[in-house]
Amino acid sequence: MPISKPISKPISKPISQGQFSRLQTRLLLSYLLVIATTLGAFCTAVYAIVARDLNQQLNASLHQIAGTSASTLEIIQHEYEEVTTEDEYQGYIPKNADGTFGPISLSQLMDKYRVYSIPAFVPNPLISDDQGVEWFDSKQQLMVREGNFFTTQSLPKIVAPKGQILEEGNIRSFILPVYAGAKSEQLLGYVRATKSMDLLNAELRRFQQGLMAGVAIVSGLVTMGGFWLTRESLKPILRSVEQLKQFTSDASHELRSPLTAIRASIAVMQSHPERVHPADVEKLKAIASASAQMSQLVDDLLLLARLDRQAPDRAVWRQIALDEILEDLVDLYSDRAESANLNLQSQLIPNLEVYADPSELSRLFTNLLANALQYTPSGGTVIVSLQRNRTHALVRIEDTGIGINSDQLPHIFDRFWRADQARSQHHGGSGLGLAIAKTIAQTHGGDITVQSQLSQGSCFQVKIPLPGPPRSPKTRGGA
């Protein structure tokens, strides 16, 4: 059947069951992506808020400990000076190698009133194991400390008047300068409160694990709900498409009988020209041509409806030699090519077989070859070639015809779509030839691609799988 090249406005492609499945999958993935993004943003925000609150609680605890301890700095400093300067406490505090006094605990400092030799260090039971407090003089010399958890960092040379937070690994400290009065600038010393961040990090890890478990549960529920929602939302569309396919099939069947009657009547009238008024001869020819085109259109619509609605009938599939089918087609169209002053060539490798429906493959290549001959001007060349790669047979039909605009290439396999240039130069054709060819190729697990340049020609390549392990054909429709 002669077919036309790509109308300015393409007709929407039919949607097959496979395309509905892919559409449902894309909708589901889009839905899940939105939900995942929302959940991710929500969890990140919640985690950030909880982490901020826990850090603020830890900082508030350090501020409280440091503030409470700062009120005792002046007393501790006085007592420490006594045990380091008065003779009666000589030897109470051991000295460092450089001659400076080392730090002692608050309990040891207060025990000077009961004993004159430094007692063994006993942790204060009122201070937890993950915190500690240190008192420094104005020269940043450590005097007294209490607790079980301290940092090895020395005090910074400059400390903000309102104190500052420092971190070292899993240790967080708050350093608070202490002044003689509320408005005095006389620095008495420093207090450093230290806490371990292990508990904070453990709580954040538990919270994070809880969030992840919640997200996993919600994601599972959302996935199941999304799958059900997308399936239900597409059901009305699927019913509409099926009704449209049924209408196309039914309308085509109903049109067949009156068209057959019209063509039979025209044939009878044309077989008795003596009964036809001379003025009506051309009218009869026009009616005969129009009825033939209508019959071809109905046949094409029925074929597409059958390909869309039914699984391929593999009972008629068999091993066929592609070179023989193509050679027969070239021989069949050689006279037409010669009459149109076209050079029709074939470059076929022998004995290349595929597993397919012979009649459908013949229809596929007939459409492409007729198309190439129709749109190649006089003196042009059409080449039919057959090659193979590792997994597919490759059939190319090249021409030096009018070509196709690049912006029209995505639409050439749409049904009833033809380019304005083609329509202005050629007549006939239903606009379904390329759509039928692509549908047949996909039915056989293959595909059709096209390369074309305007005024230089086109090349259609058909890929058909070679015989091998059982293959699932591509979903039909979408041609």
Coordinates of C-alpha atoms in Angstrom, one line a residue:
M1 CA 0.0 0.0 0.0
P2 CA 1.4 3.4 -0.8
I3 CA 1.9 5.4 2.3
S4 CA 2.5 9.0 2.9
K5 CA 5.1 10.7 4.8
P6 CA 4.7 12.6 7.7
I7 CA -0.6 16.4 8.6
S8 CA 0.7 19.4 10.4
K9 CA -1.1 18.5 13.6
P10 CA -0.4 14.9 14.7
I11 CA -3.1 12.6 15.9
S12 CA -2.5 11.3 19.4
K13 CA -1.0 7.9 19.5
P14 CA -3.1 5.0 20.8
I15 CA -2.2 3.7 24.2
S16 CA -1.7 0.0 24.7
Q17 CA -1.9 -2.1 27.8
G18 CA 1.9 -2.0 28.1
Q19 CA 2.0 1.7 27.8
F20 CA -0.7 2.0 30.5
S21 CA 1.5 -0.2 32.8
R22 CA 4.5 2.1 32.1
L23 CA 2.3 5.2 32.7
Q24 CA 1.1 3.7 35.9
T25 CA 4.7 3.0 36.9
R26 CA 5.7 6.6 36.1
L27 CA 2.8 8.0 38.0
L28 CA 3.6 5.8 41.0
L29 CA 7.3 6.7 40.9
S30 CA 6.4 10.4 40.7
Y31 CA 4.0 10.1 43.6
L32 CA 6.6 8.2 45.6
L33 CA 9.2 10.8 44.7
V34 CA 7.0 13.6 46.0
I35 CA 6.2 11.6 49.2
A36 CA 9.9 10.7 49.7
T37 CA 11.0 14.3 49.3
T38 CA 8.3 15.5 51.7
L39 CA 9.2 12.8 54.2
G40 CA 12.9 13.5 53.8
A41 CA 12.4 17.2 54.3
F42 CA 10.1 16.5 57.3
C43 CA 12.5 14.1 59.0
T44 CA 15.4 16.4 58.4
A45 CA 13.5 19.3 59.9
V46 CA 12.4 17.2 62.9
Y47 CA 15.8 15.8 63.5
A48 CA 17.4 19.3 63.3
I49 CA 14.8 20.6 65.8
V50 CA 15.3 17.7 68.2
A51 CA 19.1 18.0 67.9
R52 CA 19.0 21.7 68.5
D53 CA 16.8 21.3 71.5
L54 CA 19.0 18.5 73.0
N55 CA 22.1 20.7 72.4
Q56 CA 20.4 23.6 74.0
Q57 CA 19.5 21.5 77.0
L58 CA 23.2 20.4 77.2
N59 CA 24.4 24.0 76.9
A60 CA 21.8 25.2 79.5
S61 CA 23.1 22.5 81.9
L62 CA 26.7 23.6 81.4
H63 CA 25.6 27.2 82.0
Q64 CA 23.8 26.2 85.1
I65 CA 26.7 24.2 86.5
A66 CA 29.2 27.0 85.6
G67 CA 27.0 29.7 87.1
T68 CA 26.5 27.8 90.3
S69 CA 30.2 27.0 90.6
A70 CA 31.2 30.7 89.8
S71 CA 29.6 31.8 93.1
T72 CA 32.1 29.7 95.0
L73 CA 35.2 30.8 93.1
E74 CA 36.2 33.6 95.6
I75 CA 35.9 31.2 98.6
I76 CA 37.8 28.4 96.8
Q77 CA 40.5 30.8 95.7
H78 CA 40.9 32.0 99.3
E79 CA 41.1 28.5 100.7
Y80 CA 43.5 27.4 97.9
E81 CA 45.8 30.3 98.7
E82 CA 45.9 29.3 102.4
V83 CA 47.0 25.7 101.7
T84 CA 49.6 26.9 99.3
T85 CA 51.1 29.8 101.3
E86 CA 50.6 29.1 105.0
D87 CA 53.2 27.0 106.8
E88 CA 50.8 24.8 108.7
Y89 CA 49.6 23.4 105.4
Q90 CA 53.1 22.8 104.0
G91 CA 53.1 19.6 102.0
Y92 CA 49.4 19.4 101.9
I93 CA 49.4 19.9 98.2
P94 CA 52.0 18.1 96.1
K95 CA 54.1 20.2 93.7
N96 CA 54.7 19.7 90.0
A97 CA 58.1 19.2 88.6
D98 CA 58.3 22.9 87.8
G99 CA 57.6 23.9 91.4
T100 CA 54.0 24.9 90.8
F101 CA 51.2 23.5 92.9
G102 CA 49.0 20.9 91.2
P103 CA 45.2 20.9 91.2
I104 CA 43.2 19.2 93.9
S105 CA 39.6 18.2 94.3
L106 CA 37.1 20.3 96.1
S107 CA 36.7 17.5 98.7
Q108 CA 40.4 17.5 99.3
L109 CA 40.4 21.3 99.7
M110 CA 37.6 21.2 102.3
D111 CA 39.2 18.4 104.2
K112 CA 42.1 20.6 105.2
Y113 CA 40.2 21.5 108.3
R114 CA 40.2 17.9 109.5
V115 CA 43.6 16.6 108.5
Y116 CA 47.0 18.1 107.6
S117 CA 48.0 15.6 105.0
I118 CA 46.1 15.5 101.7
P119 CA 43.5 12.7 101.7
A120 CA 43.0 10.3 98.8
F121 CA 40.8 11.6 96.0
V122 CA 37.2 10.6 96.5
P123 CA 34.8 11.5 93.8
N124 CA 31.9 13.7 94.8
P125 CA 28.7 11.5 94.7
L126 CA 26.6 14.5 93.8
I127 CA 28.4 14.9 90.4
S128 CA 27.6 12.4 87.7
D129 CA 30.3 10.4 86.0
D130 CA 30.0 12.3 82.7
Q131 CA 30.7 15.8 83.9
G132 CA 33.3 17.9 85.8
V133 CA 33.9 21.4 87.1
E134 CA 37.2 23.2 87.3
W135 CA 38.2 26.5 89.0
F136 CA 41.1 28.6 87.6
D137 CA 42.7 31.7 89.0
S138 CA 43.0 34.9 87.0
K139 CA 46.3 33.7 85.4
Q140 CA 44.4 30.6 84.1
Q141 CA 46.2 28.4 86.6
L142 CA 44.0 25.4 87.5
M143 CA 43.4 25.3 91.3
V144 CA 40.6 22.9 92.1
R145 CA 38.4 20.5 90.1
E146 CA 35.5 18.2 91.0
G147 CA 34.0 15.4 89.1
N148 CA 35.2 12.6 86.8
F149 CA 35.2 14.0 83.3
F150 CA 37.6 16.7 82.1
T151 CA 39.0 18.0 78.9
T152 CA 42.7 18.2 78.1
Q153 CA 42.4 21.5 76.4
S154 CA 43.9 24.6 78.1
L155 CA 41.8 27.7 78.5
P156 CA 41.9 30.1 75.5
K157 CA 43.9 33.2 76.0
I158 CA 40.8 35.4 75.4
V159 CA 37.4 34.4 76.8
A160 CA 34.2 36.2 76.0
P161 CA 32.8 38.1 79.0
K162 CA 29.6 36.1 78.9
G163 CA 31.5 32.8 78.5
Q164 CA 32.0 30.6 75.5
I165 CA 31.4 27.0 74.5
L166 CA 34.2 24.7 73.3
E167 CA 34.2 21.2 71.9
E168 CA 36.9 18.6 71.8
G169 CA 35.7 15.2 70.3
N170 CA 32.8 14.0 72.4
I171 CA 33.5 16.6 75.1
R172 CA 31.8 20.0 75.4
S173 CA 32.9 22.7 77.8
F174 CA 31.6 26.0 78.9
I175 CA 34.1 28.6 80.2
L176 CA 32.8 31.4 82.3
P177 CA 34.9 34.3 83.5
V178 CA 34.2 35.4 87.1
Y179 CA 34.5 39.1 88.1
A180 CA 34.6 40.6 91.6
G181 CA 31.2 42.3 91.3
A182 CA 28.3 42.6 89.0
K183 CA 29.7 45.8 87.4
S184 CA 33.3 45.3 88.3
E185 CA 36.0 44.6 85.7
Q186 CA 38.3 42.9 88.2
L187 CA 38.8 39.4 87.0
L188 CA 38.9 36.8 89.8
G189 CA 39.3 33.7 87.6
Y190 CA 37.5 31.2 85.5
V191 CA 35.1 28.3 85.9
R192 CA 34.9 25.6 83.3
A193 CA 32.0 23.1 83.3
T194 CA 32.6 20.0 81.2
K195 CA 30.2 17.3 80.1
S196 CA 30.4 14.2 77.9
M197 CA 28.4 14.3 74.7
D198 CA 28.0 10.5 74.6
L199 CA 24.6 10.5 76.1
L200 CA 23.5 13.3 73.7
N201 CA 24.8 11.4 70.7
A202 CA 23.2 8.2 71.8
E203 CA 19.9 9.9 72.1
L204 CA 20.2 11.4 68.7
R205 CA 21.2 8.0 67.2
R206 CA 18.1 6.3 68.8
F207 CA 15.9 9.1 67.5
Q208 CA 17.4 8.8 64.1
Q209 CA 16.8 5.0 64.1
G210 CA 13.3 5.6 65.1
L211 CA 12.8 8.1 62.3
M212 CA 14.2 5.7 59.8
A213 CA 12.0 2.9 61.0
G214 CA 9.0 5.2 60.8
V215 CA 9.9 6.3 57.3
A216 CA 10.3 2.7 56.2
I217 CA 6.8 1.8 57.6
V218 CA 5.2 4.9 56.1
S219 CA 7.0 4.3 52.8
G220 CA 5.6 0.8 52.6
L221 CA 2.1 2.0 53.4
V222 CA 2.4 4.9 50.9
T223 CA 3.7 2.5 48.2
M224 CA 0.8 0.2 48.6
G225 CA -1.7 3.1 48.7
G226 CA 0.0 4.8 45.8
F227 CA -0.2 1.7 43.7
W228 CA -3.9 1.3 44.4
L229 CA -4.6 5.0 43.8
T230 CA -2.7 5.1 40.5
R231 CA -4.4 1.9 39.3
E232 CA -7.8 3.2 40.2
S233 CA -7.2 6.7 38.7
L234 CA -6.2 5.1 35.3
K235 CA -9.2 2.7 35.1
P236 CA -11.6 5.3 33.6
I237 CA -8.9 6.3 31.0
L238 CA -8.3 2.6 30.2
R239 CA -12.0 2.0 29.8
S240 CA -12.3 5.0 27.4
V241 CA -9.4 3.8 25.3
E242 CA -10.8 0.3 25.1
Q243 CA -14.2 1.7 24.1
L244 CA -12.5 3.8 21.4
K245 CA -10.7 0.8 20.1
Q246 CA -13.9 -1.2 20.1
F247 CA -15.7 1.6 18.3
T248 CA -12.9 1.8 15.6
S249 CA -13.1 -2.0 15.1
D250 CA -16.9 -2.0 15.0
A251 CA -17.1 1.0 12.7
S252 CA -14.6 -0.5 10.3
H253 CA -16.5 -3.8 10.2
E254 CA -19.8 -1.9 9.6
L255 CA -18.2 0.2 6.8
R256 CA -16.9 -2.9 5.0
S257 CA -20.3 -4.1 3.7
P258 CA -21.5 -0.9 2.1
L259 CA -18.1 -0.1 0.6
T260 CA -18.0 -3.6 -0.9
A261 CA -21.5 -3.0 -2.4
I262 CA -20.4 0.3 -3.8
R263 CA -17.3 -1.1 -5.3
A264 CA -19.2 -4.0 -6.8
S265 CA -21.8 -1.7 -8.3
I266 CA -19.1 0.6 -9.8
A267 CA -17.3 -2.4 -11.2
V268 CA -20.5 -3.6 -12.9
M269 CA -21.3 -0.2 -14.3
Q270 CA -17.7 0.1 -15.6
S271 CA -17.9 -3.3 -17.2
H272 CA -20.8 -2.0 -19.4
P273 CA -19.6 1.4 -20.6
E274 CA -22.3 1.5 -23.2
R275 CA -24.8 1.9 -20.4
V276 CA -22.9 4.9 -18.9
H277 CA -23.5 8.4 -20.1
P278 CA -20.2 9.8 -21.4
A279 CA -20.5 12.7 -19.0
D280 CA -20.6 10.3 -16.0
V281 CA -17.5 8.3 -16.9
E282 CA -15.1 10.5 -15.0
K283 CA -17.5 10.7 -12.1
L284 CA -17.5 6.9 -11.9
K285 CA -13.7 6.8 -12.0
A286 CA -13.6 9.3 -9.1
I287 CA -16.2 7.2 -7.1
A288 CA -14.2 4.1 -7.8
S289 CA -10.9 5.7 -6.6
A290 CA -12.5 7.1 -3.5
S291 CA -14.2 3.8 -2.6
A292 CA -10.9 2.0 -3.1
Q293 CA -9.1 4.4 -0.8
M294 CA -12.0 4.1 1.8
S295 CA -11.7 0.3 1.6
Q296 CA -8.0 0.5 2.1
L297 CA -8.4 2.8 5.1
V298 CA -11.0 0.4 6.6
D299 CA -8.7 -2.5 6.1
D300 CA -5.8 -0.6 7.7
L301 CA -8.0 0.4 10.7
L302 CA -9.1 -3.2 11.1
L303 CA -5.5 -4.4 11.0
L304 CA -4.4 -1.9 13.6
A305 CA -7.4 -2.7 15.8
R306 CA -6.5 -6.4 15.6
L307 CA -2.8 -5.7 16.4
D308 CA -3.7 -3.5 19.3
R309 CA -6.3 -5.7 20.9
Q310 CA -4.9 -9.2 20.3
A311 CA -1.7 -11.0 21.2
P312 CA 0.3 -12.2 18.2
D313 CA -1.0 -15.4 16.7
R314 CA 2.2 -17.5 17.0
A315 CA 0.5 -20.4 15.3
V316 CA 1.3 -18.9 12.0
W317 CA 4.9 -17.9 12.9
R318 CA 7.7 -19.9 11.3
Q319 CA 11.3 -19.7 10.2
I320 CA 11.4 -17.5 7.1
A321 CA 14.3 -16.2 5.0
L322 CA 14.3 -12.4 5.0
D323 CA 16.4 -12.2 1.9
E324 CA 13.7 -14.2 0.0
I325 CA 10.9 -11.9 1.1
L326 CA 12.9 -8.8 0.3
E327 CA 14.0 -10.1 -3.1
D328 CA 10.3 -10.9 -4.0
L329 CA 9.3 -7.4 -3.1
V330 CA 12.1 -5.9 -5.1
D331 CA 11.0 -8.0 -8.1
L332 CA 7.4 -7.0 -7.6
Y333 CA 8.2 -3.3 -7.5
S334 CA 10.9 -3.2 -10.2
D335 CA 8.4 -2.4 -13.0
R336 CA 6.9 0.4 -11.0
A337 CA 10.4 1.8 -10.3
E338 CA 11.3 1.5 -13.9
S339 CA 8.2 3.3 -15.0
A340 CA 9.0 6.1 -12.6
N341 CA 12.6 6.3 -13.8
L342 CA 13.9 5.1 -10.4
N343 CA 17.0 3.0 -9.7
L344 CA 15.8 0.2 -7.4
Q345 CA 18.7 -1.9 -6.0
S346 CA 19.0 -4.7 -3.4
Q347 CA 22.0 -5.7 -1.3
L348 CA 21.0 -8.8 0.6
I349 CA 23.0 -11.4 2.5
P350 CA 21.6 -14.9 1.8
N351 CA 20.1 -17.4 4.2
L352 CA 19.3 -15.0 7.0
E353 CA 16.2 -16.4 8.8
V354 CA 13.9 -15.0 11.5
Y355 CA 11.0 -16.4 13.4
A356 CA 8.0 -14.3 12.3
D357 CA 4.6 -14.1 10.6
P358 CA 5.4 -14.0 6.9
S359 CA 2.4 -12.0 5.8
E360 CA 2.9 -9.3 8.5
L361 CA 6.6 -8.9 7.7
S362 CA 5.7 -8.7 4.0
R363 CA 3.2 -6.0 4.8
L364 CA 5.8 -4.1 6.9
F365 CA 8.4 -4.0 4.1
T366 CA 5.8 -3.4 1.4
N367 CA 4.7 -0.3 3.3
L368 CA 8.3 1.0 3.6
L369 CA 9.3 0.2 0.0
A370 CA 6.2 1.7 -1.5
N371 CA 6.7 4.8 0.7
A372 CA 10.3 5.2 -0.6
L373 CA 9.3 4.8 -4.2
Q374 CA 6.4 7.3 -3.9
Y375 CA 8.5 10.1 -2.4
T376 CA 11.6 9.7 -4.5
P377 CA 11.6 11.9 -7.6
S378 CA 12.5 10.7 -11.1
G379 CA 16.1 9.8 -11.5
G380 CA 16.5 8.9 -7.8
T381 CA 17.7 5.7 -6.1
V382 CA 16.1 3.3 -3.7
I383 CA 18.3 0.7 -2.0
V384 CA 17.0 -2.3 0.0
S385 CA 19.8 -3.9 2.1
L386 CA 19.9 -6.7 4.6
Q387 CA 22.6 -7.1 7.2
R388 CA 22.9 -8.7 10.6
N389 CA 24.5 -8.0 14.0
R390 CA 25.0 -10.3 16.9
T391 CA 21.3 -10.4 17.9
H392 CA 19.2 -8.8 15.1
A393 CA 18.6 -8.8 11.4
L394 CA 18.9 -5.2 10.1
V395 CA 16.8 -4.2 7.1
R396 CA 17.5 -0.8 5.6
I397 CA 15.4 0.9 2.9
E398 CA 17.2 4.1 1.8
D399 CA 16.1 6.6 -0.8
T400 CA 17.2 9.9 -2.3
G401 CA 13.7 11.4 -2.0
I402 CA 12.3 14.5 -0.6
G403 CA 13.3 13.8 2.9
I404 CA 11.7 14.8 6.2
N405 CA 12.2 17.9 8.3
S406 CA 14.0 17.1 11.6
D407 CA 11.1 18.6 13.6
Q408 CA 8.7 16.2 11.9
L409 CA 10.7 13.0 12.6
P410 CA 9.3 12.3 16.1
H411 CA 5.8 12.2 14.6
I412 CA 6.2 10.2 11.5
F413 CA 4.9 7.0 13.1
D414 CA 1.8 8.7 14.5
R415 CA -1.5 7.6 12.9
F416 CA -3.1 9.8 10.2
W417 CA -0.1 12.2 10.4
R418 CA 1.4 13.6 7.2
A419 CA 3.7 16.5 6.4
D420 CA 2.4 19.4 4.5
Q421 CA 5.1 19.1 1.9
A422 CA 4.3 15.5 1.2
R423 CA 0.6 16.3 0.9
S424 CA 1.2 19.1 -1.5
Q425 CA 3.2 16.9 -3.9
H426 CA 1.5 13.5 -3.6
H427 CA -2.0 12.1 -3.2
G428 CA -3.4 8.9 -1.8
G429 CA -2.5 6.9 1.2
S430 CA -4.3 6.7 4.5
G431 CA -1.6 8.0 6.7
L432 CA -1.5 4.7 8.5
G433 CA 1.3 2.9 6.6
L434 CA 4.2 3.8 8.9
A435 CA 2.1 3.3 12.0
I436 CA 1.2 -0.2 10.8
A437 CA 4.9 -0.9 10.0
K438 CA 6.1 0.1 13.4
T439 CA 3.3 -1.9 15.2
I440 CA 4.2 -5.0 13.2
A441 CA 7.9 -4.6 14.0
Q442 CA 7.2 -4.1 17.7
T443 CA 4.9 -7.2 17.6
H444 CA 7.9 -9.2 16.5
G445 CA 10.1 -7.8 19.3
G446 CA 11.8 -5.4 17.0
D447 CA 11.6 -1.7 16.1
I448 CA 11.9 0.9 13.4
T449 CA 14.2 3.9 13.4
V450 CA 14.6 6.6 10.8
Q451 CA 17.2 9.1 9.7
S452 CA 16.3 11.8 7.2
Q453 CA 17.4 15.1 5.8
L454 CA 15.2 17.4 3.8
S455 CA 15.8 17.2 0.0
Q456 CA 18.5 14.5 0.5
G457 CA 16.5 11.4 1.4
S458 CA 15.6 9.0 4.2
C459 CA 16.8 5.8 5.7
F460 CA 14.4 3.5 7.5
Q461 CA 16.0 0.7 9.5
V462 CA 14.0 -2.3 10.8
K463 CA 15.5 -4.5 13.6
I464 CA 14.1 -8.0 13.9
P465 CA 15.4 -10.4 16.5
L466 CA 17.2 -13.5 15.3
P467 CA 16.0 -16.9 16.4
G468 CA 17.2 -17.9 19.8
P469 CA 15.8 -18.4 23.3
P470 CA 12.1 -17.4 23.7
R471 CA 11.7 -13.7 23.6
S472 CA 8.9 -11.5 24.8
P473 CA 7.8 -9.1 22.1
K474 CA 7.6 -5.4 22.7
T475 CA 4.3 -4.0 23.8
R476 CA 2.3 -3.0 20.8
G477 CA 0.7 0.4 20.3
G478 CA 2.4 3.7 20.6
A479 CA 3.2 3.6 16.9

